[in-house]
Amino acid sequence: GDSVTQMEGPVTLSEEAFLTINCTYTATGYPSLFWYVQYPGEGLQLLLKATKADDKGSNKGFEATYRKETTSFHLEKGSVQVSDSAVYFCALNSGGSNYKLTFGKGTLLTVNP
Amino acid sequence: DAGVIQSPRHEVTEMGQEVTLRCKPISGHNSLFWYRQTMMRGLELLIYFNNNVPIDDSGMPEDRFSAKMPNASFSTLKIQPSEPRDSAVYFCASSLPTSGVRINEQFFGPGTRLTVL
């Protein structure tokens, strides 16, 4: 079945540091890939997505590239801010049904001033 | 736009009691999802409604859980009787109509934190 594996947190960085959160997946077919972010006390929000191999999703300075050969979708940001402190979820939709998302367990990021 | 609205935000109850969680999706969204989030299992889809009809309830843990969507603007998730292992954050999400192979963004509510003592 479909699965998503994220690097375990928590991740603690200083402001302006470089961020990478690793995500790999197992899926049937050609999945679409997503990163969601959950700020404290809130629900999940879509951060970025990529729907086919070699696509790059980007938003708010975050980027992730769909790598079919390595089945990965790592999240990166060149310079994190305190306001980026949140839990980040990698997710996929395998395309068999156009509604079902499979989520990773989430990675807690804390950015210190 | 108010976004997805959930109530209550926090619920503390005793084992054996009935619990009802409520959700109001974004107006115009006809897909609604209930999720459960725990440390051990992460985020799990419990049930999916399309046009008020349950399409996939394979994630509902057991018969103690039930969900309804009597109209396009309201859904409930009921647990009866509740047990301590039901303690979790329950999220409701909604999205625009799904069609073909396109997957539409799911908009999540703030969640209900349930504690069963």
Coordinates of C-alpha atoms in Angstrom, one line a residue:
Chain A
G1 CA 0.0 0.0 0.0
D2 CA 0.9 3.7 -0.1
S3 CA 3.2 5.0 2.6
V4 CA 5.2 8.2 3.4
T5 CA 8.3 8.3 5.5
Q6 CA 9.6 11.5 6.9
M7 CA 12.7 12.3 8.9
E8 CA 11.9 12.2 12.6
G9 CA 12.0 15.3 14.5
P10 CA 12.2 17.5 16.3
V11 CA 14.4 19.7 14.2
T12 CA 15.7 22.8 15.9
L13 CA 17.4 25.6 13.9
S14 CA 18.6 29.1 14.4
E15 CA 17.0 31.9 12.4
E16 CA 18.4 32.2 8.8
A17 CA 19.7 28.6 8.8
F18 CA 19.1 26.2 5.9
L19 CA 16.3 23.7 6.3
T20 CA 15.9 20.2 4.8
I21 CA 13.2 17.8 5.8
N22 CA 13.5 14.5 4.1
C23 CA 10.5 12.7 2.7
T24 CA 10.4 9.4 0.8
Y25 CA 7.3 7.5 -0.4
T26 CA 6.0 4.2 -1.6
A27 CA 3.0 4.3 -4.0
T28 CA 1.3 2.5 -6.8
G29 CA 1.0 4.4 -10.1
Y30 CA 2.1 8.0 -10.4
P31 CA 1.3 9.8 -7.2
S32 CA 0.9 13.5 -6.6
L33 CA 3.0 14.8 -3.7
F34 CA 2.3 17.5 -1.1
W35 CA 3.7 19.3 1.9
Y36 CA 1.3 20.5 4.5
V37 CA 2.1 22.8 7.5
Q38 CA 0.4 22.8 10.8
Y39 CA 1.0 25.9 13.0
P40 CA 0.4 25.6 16.8
G41 CA -3.3 25.3 17.6
E42 CA -4.4 25.2 13.9
G43 CA -5.4 22.7 11.3
L44 CA -3.2 21.7 8.4
Q45 CA -2.6 24.1 5.4
L46 CA -1.3 23.1 2.0
L47 CA 2.2 24.5 1.6
L48 CA 3.1 23.2 -1.8
K49 CA 2.5 20.4 -4.2
A50 CA 3.9 18.6 -7.3
T51 CA 1.9 16.4 -9.6
K52 CA 4.5 14.8 -11.8
A53 CA 8.1 13.8 -11.9
D54 CA 10.7 16.6 -11.9
D55 CA 8.1 19.2 -11.0
K56 CA 9.1 21.7 -8.3
G57 CA 6.6 23.0 -5.9
S58 CA 7.3 26.3 -4.2
N59 CA 5.6 28.7 -1.8
K60 CA 6.7 31.1 0.9
G61 CA 10.4 30.4 0.2
F62 CA 9.9 26.6 0.6
E63 CA 10.7 24.3 -2.3
A64 CA 10.4 20.6 -3.0
T65 CA 11.2 18.6 -6.2
Y66 CA 9.4 15.4 -7.2
R67 CA 12.2 12.9 -7.7
K68 CA 10.8 9.7 -9.2
E69 CA 14.1 7.9 -9.4
T70 CA 14.7 8.2 -5.7
T71 CA 11.0 8.3 -4.7
S72 CA 11.6 11.5 -2.7
F73 CA 10.1 14.9 -2.1
H74 CA 12.4 16.7 0.3
L75 CA 11.4 20.1 1.7
E76 CA 14.0 22.9 1.6
K77 CA 14.2 26.5 2.6
G78 CA 17.3 28.6 2.3
S79 CA 16.7 30.8 5.4
V80 CA 14.2 29.9 8.0
Q81 CA 12.4 32.4 10.2
V82 CA 11.0 32.1 13.7
S83 CA 7.5 32.2 12.1
D84 CA 8.3 28.9 10.3
S85 CA 8.1 27.0 13.5
A86 CA 5.4 24.4 12.9
V87 CA 4.8 20.7 12.1
Y88 CA 5.4 19.8 8.5
F89 CA 3.7 16.8 6.9
C90 CA 4.6 15.1 3.6
A91 CA 1.6 13.5 1.8
L92 CA 0.8 11.7 -1.3
N93 CA -2.2 10.9 -3.5
S94 CA -1.7 7.8 -5.5
G95 CA -4.3 8.7 -8.1
G96 CA -6.4 5.6 -7.6
S97 CA -8.9 7.8 -5.9
N98 CA -8.8 11.5 -6.3
Y99 CA -9.5 12.3 -2.7
K100 CA -7.4 10.1 -0.4
L101 CA -4.2 11.5 1.0
T102 CA -1.6 9.4 2.8
F103 CA 0.3 11.4 5.3
G104 CA 3.7 11.0 6.9
K105 CA 3.9 11.3 10.7
G106 CA 5.0 14.9 10.7
T107 CA 8.2 16.7 11.6
L108 CA 8.3 19.4 14.3
L109 CA 10.5 22.4 13.4
T110 CA 11.5 24.9 16.0
V111 CA 13.3 28.0 14.9
N112 CA 15.1 30.1 17.5
P113 CA 15.9 33.8 17.2
Chain B
D1 CA -14.4 33.4 4.5
A2 CA -14.6 31.8 7.9
G3 CA -12.9 28.6 6.8
V4 CA -13.9 25.2 8.2
I5 CA -15.5 25.5 11.6
Q6 CA -15.3 22.8 14.2
S7 CA -16.8 22.7 17.7
P8 CA -16.0 22.2 20.4
R9 CA -12.3 23.0 20.3
H10 CA -11.7 21.0 23.4
E11 CA -13.7 18.2 25.0
V12 CA -13.0 16.3 28.1
T13 CA -15.3 13.4 29.0
E14 CA -15.3 10.2 31.0
M15 CA -15.1 6.8 29.6
G16 CA -18.5 5.5 28.5
Q17 CA -20.0 8.8 27.7
E18 CA -21.2 9.8 24.3
V19 CA -19.2 12.4 22.4
T20 CA -20.4 14.5 19.4
L21 CA -18.0 16.5 17.3
R22 CA -19.3 19.1 14.9
C23 CA -18.1 20.5 11.6
K24 CA -19.2 23.2 9.2
P25 CA -17.4 23.0 5.9
I26 CA -16.6 25.9 3.6
S27 CA -19.6 27.1 1.6
G28 CA -19.5 25.6 -1.9
H29 CA -17.3 22.6 -0.9
N30 CA -19.1 19.3 -1.4
S31 CA -16.3 17.0 -0.2
L32 CA -15.9 16.5 3.5
F33 CA -13.3 14.5 5.4
W34 CA -12.9 13.5 9.1
Y35 CA -9.4 12.7 10.3
R36 CA -7.9 11.6 13.6
Q37 CA -4.4 12.6 14.7
T38 CA -2.5 10.8 17.4
M39 CA 1.2 10.7 18.3
M40 CA 1.3 6.9 17.7
R41 CA -0.6 6.7 14.4
G42 CA -0.2 10.1 12.9
L43 CA -3.0 11.5 10.7
E44 CA -5.6 8.9 9.7
L45 CA -8.6 9.4 7.4
L46 CA -11.8 8.2 9.1
I47 CA -14.5 8.9 6.6
Y48 CA -15.1 10.8 3.4
F49 CA -18.4 12.3 2.2
N50 CA -19.2 13.6 -1.3
N51 CA -22.4 15.5 -1.8
N52 CA -23.5 14.5 1.8
V53 CA -23.1 10.8 1.0
P54 CA -20.5 8.6 2.8
I55 CA -18.2 7.3 0.1
D56 CA -15.4 5.7 2.1
D57 CA -15.7 4.8 5.8
S58 CA -13.0 2.2 5.8
G59 CA -11.0 4.2 8.3
M60 CA -13.7 4.3 11.0
P61 CA -12.1 2.3 13.8
E62 CA -15.2 0.4 15.0
D63 CA -18.9 0.5 15.5
R64 CA -18.6 2.9 18.3
F65 CA -17.8 5.6 15.7
S66 CA -20.5 7.0 13.4
A67 CA -20.6 10.0 11.2
K68 CA -23.4 11.9 9.5
M69 CA -23.8 14.7 7.0
P70 CA -27.5 15.7 7.0
N71 CA -26.9 18.7 4.7
A72 CA -24.1 20.4 2.8
S73 CA -23.3 22.7 5.7
F74 CA -23.0 20.4 8.6
S75 CA -21.5 17.1 9.7
T76 CA -21.1 15.2 13.0
L77 CA -18.8 12.6 14.2
K78 CA -20.1 10.6 17.2
I79 CA -18.4 8.2 19.5
Q80 CA -20.6 6.1 21.7
P81 CA -19.4 4.9 24.2
S82 CA -16.1 6.7 24.3
E83 CA -12.9 5.0 25.6
P84 CA -9.6 6.5 26.7
R85 CA -7.9 5.2 23.5
D86 CA -10.1 7.6 21.5
S87 CA -8.2 10.5 23.0
A88 CA -6.9 12.4 19.9
V89 CA -7.3 15.5 17.9
Y90 CA -10.1 15.2 15.3
F91 CA -9.9 17.3 12.2
C92 CA -12.6 18.0 9.7
A93 CA -11.6 19.1 6.2
S94 CA -13.5 20.1 3.1
S95 CA -12.6 20.6 -0.6
L96 CA -14.2 21.6 -3.9
P97 CA -15.9 19.0 -5.9
T98 CA -13.5 16.3 -7.1
S99 CA -13.6 15.4 -10.7
G100 CA -11.6 13.2 -13.0
V101 CA -8.0 12.8 -11.8
R102 CA -7.6 16.2 -10.3
I103 CA -7.2 16.3 -6.6
N104 CA -8.4 19.5 -5.0
E105 CA -6.8 21.1 -1.9
Q106 CA -8.3 20.1 1.3
F107 CA -8.9 22.9 3.8
F108 CA -8.7 21.8 7.4
G109 CA -10.5 23.1 10.5
P110 CA -8.7 23.9 13.7
G111 CA -9.5 20.5 15.2
T112 CA -11.2 19.2 18.3
R113 CA -8.9 17.9 21.1
L114 CA -10.7 15.1 22.7
T115 CA -9.6 13.7 26.1
V116 CA -11.4 10.6 27.4
L117 CA -10.6 9.9 31.1

